[in-house]
Short mmCIF file of C-alpha atoms in Angstrom, two decimals:
data_model
loop_
_atom_site.label_atom_id
_atom_site.label_comp_id
_atom_site.label_asym_id
_atom_site.label_seq_id
_atom_site.Cartn_x
_atom_site.Cartn_y
_atom_site.Cartn_z
CA MET X 244 -22.21 15.34 5.76
CA SER X 245 -24.68 14.10 3.07
CA GLU X 246 -25.25 16.05 -0.09
CA GLN X 247 -27.13 14.77 -3.48
CA THR X 248 -26.18 15.55 -6.99
CA GLY X 249 -28.87 13.99 -9.38
CA ASP X 250 -29.95 10.84 -8.12
CA ILE X 251 -26.61 10.01 -6.15
CA ILE X 252 -26.17 10.74 -2.42
CA TYR X 253 -22.71 11.43 -1.46
CA ARG X 254 -22.33 10.79 2.55
CA ALA X 255 -19.56 10.39 5.37
CA ALA X 256 -18.47 6.67 5.37
CA THR X 257 -18.81 4.86 8.58
CA ALA X 258 -17.32 1.55 10.07
CA ALA X 259 -20.58 -0.54 8.91
CA ASP X 260 -19.67 0.54 5.21
CA GLY X 261 -16.24 -1.06 5.41
CA GLY X 262 -17.33 -4.90 4.64
CA VAL X 263 -19.75 -3.44 1.93
CA MET X 264 -16.50 -1.65 0.22
CA TRP X 265 -14.75 -5.12 0.87
CA ARG X 266 -17.73 -6.96 -1.39
CA PHE X 267 -17.76 -3.88 -3.60
CA VAL X 268 -13.95 -4.33 -4.74
CA ALA X 269 -14.32 -8.16 -5.00
CA GLU X 270 -17.16 -8.15 -7.46
CA ALA X 271 -15.35 -4.94 -9.34
CA GLY X 272 -12.70 -7.38 -10.04
CA VAL X 273 -10.58 -4.39 -11.21
CA LEU X 274 -9.35 -3.01 -8.16
CA GLU X 275 -6.83 -3.95 -5.57
CA GLN X 276 -8.66 -5.87 -2.66
CA ASN X 277 -7.36 -5.37 0.80
CA PRO X 278 -8.51 -7.22 3.91
CA SER X 279 -11.91 -6.33 5.07
CA TYR X 280 -10.47 -5.24 8.38
CA ALA X 281 -8.29 -2.52 6.36
CA TYR X 282 -11.78 -0.63 4.97
CA ILE X 283 -13.72 -1.13 8.09
CA LEU X 284 -10.56 0.48 10.04
CA MET X 285 -10.16 3.30 7.16
CA CYS X 286 -13.93 4.06 8.01
CA GLN X 287 -13.62 4.15 11.49
CA HIS X 288 -10.37 5.85 12.21
CA PHE X 289 -10.68 8.31 8.87
CA GLY X 290 -14.32 8.71 8.70
CA ASP X 291 -13.88 12.57 8.41
CA THR X 292 -12.30 11.96 4.78
CA CYS X 293 -13.89 8.75 3.32
CA LEU X 294 -16.98 8.99 1.53
CA VAL X 295 -19.68 6.55 0.03
CA ALA X 296 -21.88 7.57 -3.18
CA GLU X 297 -25.31 5.78 -3.04
CA ARG X 298 -28.02 5.54 -5.52
CA ASP X 299 -31.33 3.96 -4.32
CA GLY X 300 -29.56 2.52 -1.22
CA GLU X 301 -27.20 0.92 -2.92
CA MET X 302 -23.40 1.93 -2.87
CA VAL X 303 -22.02 2.82 -6.29
CA GLY X 304 -19.12 4.41 -5.33
CA PHE X 305 -16.56 5.21 -2.62
CA VAL X 306 -13.53 6.94 -1.59
CA LEU X 307 -10.86 6.13 1.32
CA ALA X 308 -8.51 8.81 2.26
CA TYR X 309 -6.61 10.50 5.30
CA ILE X 310 -4.31 13.35 5.78
CA PRO X 311 -1.10 11.95 6.49
CA PRO X 312 0.49 12.70 9.94
CA ARG X 313 3.48 14.84 8.68
CA GLN X 314 1.60 16.64 5.71
CA GLU X 315 -1.42 18.52 7.03
CA ASP X 316 -1.70 20.39 3.73
CA THR X 317 -2.17 16.81 1.76
CA ILE X 318 -5.10 14.10 1.22
CA PHE X 319 -3.78 10.75 0.15
CA VAL X 320 -6.60 8.78 -1.76
CA TRP X 321 -5.77 5.29 -0.59
CA GLN X 322 -8.65 3.99 -2.95
CA VAL X 323 -11.50 5.05 -5.25
CA GLY X 324 -13.92 2.79 -6.38
CA VAL X 325 -17.12 3.47 -8.98
CA SER X 326 -19.85 0.70 -9.98
CA LYS X 327 -20.04 -0.17 -13.61
CA LYS X 328 -23.78 0.72 -13.20
CA VAL X 329 -22.27 4.64 -13.23
CA ARG X 330 -19.03 4.77 -14.69
CA GLY X 331 -18.37 7.40 -17.46
CA LYS X 332 -20.95 9.73 -15.51
CA GLY X 333 -18.56 11.77 -13.35
CA VAL X 334 -18.97 10.05 -10.14
CA GLY X 335 -15.21 9.22 -9.46
CA MET X 336 -14.76 13.13 -10.11
CA ARG X 337 -17.63 14.25 -7.88
CA LEU X 338 -16.35 11.79 -5.14
CA LEU X 339 -12.74 13.89 -5.19
CA ARG X 340 -14.38 17.25 -5.41
CA HIS X 341 -16.68 16.11 -2.33
CA LEU X 342 -13.83 14.96 -0.51
CA MET X 343 -11.91 18.17 -0.89
CA ALA X 344 -14.80 20.20 -0.05
CA LEU X 345 -14.91 18.21 3.30
CA PRO X 346 -14.27 20.59 6.60
CA ALA X 347 -11.34 18.07 7.43
CA CYS X 348 -9.77 19.29 4.23
CA ARG X 349 -10.10 22.67 4.95
CA ASN X 350 -6.14 23.14 4.94
CA VAL X 351 -5.66 20.55 2.25
CA ARG X 352 -3.90 21.95 -0.68
CA TYR X 353 -2.65 18.82 -2.40
CA LEU X 354 -4.06 15.50 -3.33
CA GLU X 355 -1.98 12.46 -3.51
CA ALA X 356 -2.44 8.93 -4.73
CA SER X 357 -0.35 6.03 -5.55
CA VAL X 358 -1.16 4.45 -8.98
CA THR X 359 0.25 1.36 -10.84
CA PRO X 360 1.42 1.80 -14.61
CA SER X 361 -1.47 -0.43 -15.67
CA ASN X 362 -4.05 1.52 -13.76
CA LYS X 363 -5.24 3.99 -16.61
CA PRO X 364 -8.60 4.57 -15.29
CA SER X 365 -7.11 6.32 -12.10
CA GLN X 366 -4.47 7.85 -13.85
CA ASN X 367 -7.15 9.49 -16.08
CA LEU X 368 -9.00 10.35 -12.74
CA PHE X 369 -6.26 12.29 -11.03
CA ARG X 370 -4.95 13.93 -14.38
CA GLY X 371 -8.93 15.14 -15.02
CA PHE X 372 -9.36 16.04 -11.59
CA ALA X 373 -6.06 18.34 -11.84
CA LYS X 374 -7.15 19.70 -15.17
CA ARG X 375 -10.80 20.57 -13.90
CA SER X 376 -9.21 21.86 -10.43
CA GLY X 377 -6.84 24.27 -12.99
CA THR X 378 -3.97 23.01 -11.52
CA GLN X 379 -1.02 20.57 -12.31
CA CYS X 380 -0.74 16.91 -11.81
CA ARG X 381 2.95 15.47 -11.34
CA LYS X 382 3.58 11.96 -11.48
CA MET X 383 6.95 10.87 -9.36
CA PRO X 384 8.24 7.46 -8.56
CA PHE X 385 7.02 6.21 -5.03
CA PHE X 386 7.19 2.16 -4.27
CA PRO X 387 9.21 0.41 -6.77
CA SER X 388 8.11 -3.37 -7.56
CA GLU X 389 10.98 -4.83 -5.33
CA PHE X 390 9.46 -3.27 -2.37
CA PHE X 391 6.46 -5.87 -2.34
CA PRO X 392 6.89 -9.37 -1.18
CA GLU X 393 4.79 -10.58 -3.58
CA PRO X 394 4.48 -9.67 -7.35
CA HIS X 395 3.13 -6.35 -7.62
CA GLU X 396 3.78 -3.54 -10.21
CA SER X 397 5.53 -0.40 -8.96
CA GLU X 398 3.38 2.29 -7.76
CA HIS X 399 3.66 5.77 -8.89
CA LEU X 400 2.99 8.83 -6.70
CA TYR X 401 0.29 11.38 -8.49
CA ARG X 402 0.59 14.75 -6.70
CA VAL X 403 -2.43 17.39 -7.82
CA GLY X 404 -2.00 20.63 -6.62
CA PRO X 405 -2.17 23.40 -5.12
CA ILE X 406 -5.86 23.17 -4.86
CA GLU X 407 -7.79 26.03 -3.50
CA TRP X 408 -10.42 24.82 -0.98
CA PRO X 409 -13.63 24.18 -3.22
CA GLU X 410 -17.40 24.02 -2.64
CA ALA X 411 -18.44 20.58 -3.59
#
């Protein structure tokens, strides 16, 4: 799967992209960085629901997502990253639209993500995606801060849907 919108190519992620994503997150400075192994593993195991956005061969965005085993109608977005170089140009929104248009998402009707109270860009992205999809975005408690062994904000679950299977 590879599609181009303007000068940006959206394509399926591969295990080889995992290390690039890890460096991307480290350089972005605003995303929660996970071990490099987690990015590589996500791309390997869930490559049918993980995407990369590239411009001139350089990663300018990505989305890591998977369909939870007991929720076949739901895609869980684990992380979305958009480079400062293309922020405000709709790349995050297009990543979500391309994600929802993947064959693996044919039976998906809901998009979920956990978001901290301080992460306003992600809150805006998921609310905006709901609005553009003509559906609702519900915010619910998910993981309270006391679940985490280290200092960490609570995570709220953002649930967007129901969504019709779109074309990218």
